[in-house]
Amino acid sequence: AQKVTQAQTEISVVEKEDVTLDCVYETRDTTYYLFWYKQPPSGELVFLIRRNSFDEQNEISGRYSWNFQKSTSSFNFTITASQVVDSAVYFCALAPTMDSSYKLIFGSGTRLLVRP
Amino acid sequence: DGGITQSPKYLFRKEGQNVTLSCEQNLNHDAMYWYRQDPGQGLRLIYYSQIVNDFQKGDIAEGYSVSREKKESFPLTVTSAQKNPTAFYLCASSIGGRGLGNTIYFGEGSWLTVV
């Protein structure tokens, strides 16, 4: 099965708190890609990060960091010192490579609300 | 500016009508996609096209049709056969080709409501 699970439907934090969004995936492929997208209220999906299955190094970009662990099939996303502008729906997605359609398999998303 | 332009942003459809959502990209991407998003859910693939004059059905193609006559354009028609068309529709594109796992970039979306 090819599947992405984001078990947290909604998270509410107070500004400046750290928050981690969980993503667990299932795939039969040995080579695959994982993505995170942000969907602000305007609706557009904004690309945040792409990671291939052979690169397990954690990545940090400003206040954002990602933890990829193949052993647990997880690709979690942490926002440090959250801000109100971080309020959005965040999607984790999987691109399997055995499927030639290039399509992304999305999780159901996690709505993050950052309160002032 | 380079990007993906969808129009209209909001569209109302009467029962039994076909409507067409426009998607244009100037990123010189080969592959284009249409996704549907229902409230509180993830995105589901409707159709995709890897090259001009070619397209394939995604997971929920019934009641939809597409064309790919130009590299820049990938319009989606929601036909009267689509039983529950009210949703948010997102067009996307990627470099495509043999580089699997290419990043897919999205437009701003179109809201379709059946009245």
mmCIF file of N, CA and C in Angstrom, chain A residues 33 35 50 95-97 99-102, chain B residues 30-31 33 94-104:
data_model
loop_
_atom_site.group_PDB
_atom_site.id
_atom_site.type_symbol
_atom_site.label_atom_id
_atom_site.label_comp_id
_atom_site.label_asym_id
_atom_site.label_seq_id
_atom_site.Cartn_x
_atom_site.Cartn_y
_atom_site.Cartn_z
ATOM 1 N N TYR A 33 10.196 9.735 -2.732
ATOM 2 C CA TYR A 33 10.430 11.113 -2.337
ATOM 3 C C TYR A 33 9.332 11.544 -1.377
ATOM 4 N N PHE A 35 7.588 14.998 0.662
ATOM 5 C CA PHE A 35 7.408 16.445 0.536
ATOM 6 C C PHE A 35 6.592 16.970 1.718
ATOM 7 N N ARG A 50 11.588 18.891 -0.195
ATOM 8 C CA ARG A 50 11.578 17.612 -0.899
ATOM 9 C C ARG A 50 12.777 16.815 -0.408
ATOM 10 N N ALA A 95 5.920 10.589 -3.040
ATOM 11 C CA ALA A 95 5.995 10.310 -4.476
ATOM 12 C C ALA A 95 6.706 8.982 -4.649
ATOM 13 N N PRO A 96 5.964 7.913 -4.865
ATOM 14 C CA PRO A 96 6.611 6.632 -5.119
ATOM 15 C C PRO A 96 7.234 6.634 -6.505
ATOM 16 N N THR A 97 8.240 5.823 -6.745
ATOM 17 C CA THR A 97 8.909 5.851 -8.042
ATOM 18 C C THR A 97 8.571 4.668 -8.927
ATOM 19 N N ASP A 99 5.588 3.875 -9.545
ATOM 20 C CA ASP A 99 4.438 4.403 -10.264
ATOM 21 C C ASP A 99 4.931 5.503 -11.186
ATOM 22 N N SER A 100 4.727 5.347 -12.478
ATOM 23 C CA SER A 100 5.308 6.299 -13.418
ATOM 24 C C SER A 100 4.485 7.561 -13.600
ATOM 25 N N SER A 101 3.451 7.707 -12.827
ATOM 26 C CA SER A 101 2.582 8.868 -13.030
ATOM 27 C C SER A 101 3.117 10.141 -12.410
ATOM 28 N N TYR A 102 4.182 10.063 -11.658
ATOM 29 C CA TYR A 102 4.734 11.214 -10.952
ATOM 30 C C TYR A 102 3.768 11.780 -9.927
ATOM 31 N N ASP B 30 6.876 20.232 -18.389
ATOM 32 C CA ASP B 30 6.241 19.250 -19.275
ATOM 33 C C ASP B 30 4.984 18.642 -18.664
ATOM 34 N N ALA B 31 5.026 18.382 -17.368
ATOM 35 C CA ALA B 31 3.927 17.663 -16.721
ATOM 36 C C ALA B 31 2.961 18.627 -16.042
ATOM 37 N N TYR B 33 -1.035 18.680 -13.824
ATOM 38 C CA TYR B 33 -1.914 17.845 -13.015
ATOM 39 C C TYR B 33 -3.153 18.628 -12.579
ATOM 40 N N SER B 94 5.047 20.189 -13.050
ATOM 41 C CA SER B 94 6.405 19.825 -12.662
ATOM 42 C C SER B 94 7.230 19.652 -13.916
ATOM 43 N N ILE B 95 8.531 19.599 -13.741
ATOM 44 C CA ILE B 95 9.427 19.459 -14.878
ATOM 45 C C ILE B 95 9.108 18.195 -15.658
ATOM 46 N N GLY B 96 8.740 17.143 -14.954
ATOM 47 C CA GLY B 96 8.370 15.902 -15.620
ATOM 48 C C GLY B 96 9.570 15.199 -16.187
ATOM 49 N N GLY B 97 9.380 14.543 -17.293
ATOM 50 C CA GLY B 97 10.466 13.786 -17.885
ATOM 51 C C GLY B 97 10.788 12.573 -17.066
ATOM 52 N N ARG B 98 12.019 12.103 -17.141
ATOM 53 C CA ARG B 98 12.395 10.879 -16.471
ATOM 54 C C ARG B 98 12.834 11.104 -15.036
ATOM 55 N N GLY B 99 12.891 12.320 -14.613
ATOM 56 C CA GLY B 99 13.341 12.602 -13.255
ATOM 57 C C GLY B 99 12.233 12.413 -12.255
ATOM 58 N N LEU B 100 11.969 11.235 -11.849
ATOM 59 C CA LEU B 100 10.878 10.969 -10.923
ATOM 60 C C LEU B 100 11.118 11.664 -9.590
ATOM 61 N N GLY B 101 10.015 12.060 -8.992
ATOM 62 C CA GLY B 101 10.121 12.762 -7.721
ATOM 63 C C GLY B 101 10.352 14.241 -7.882
ATOM 64 N N ASN B 102 10.173 14.750 -9.117
ATOM 65 C CA ASN B 102 10.298 16.182 -9.319
ATOM 66 C C ASN B 102 9.262 16.934 -8.501
ATOM 67 N N THR B 103 9.654 18.081 -8.003
ATOM 68 C CA THR B 103 8.750 18.875 -7.188
ATOM 69 C C THR B 103 7.570 19.345 -8.019
ATOM 70 N N ILE B 104 6.400 19.207 -7.456
ATOM 71 C CA ILE B 104 5.175 19.662 -8.100
ATOM 72 C C ILE B 104 4.790 21.007 -7.498
#
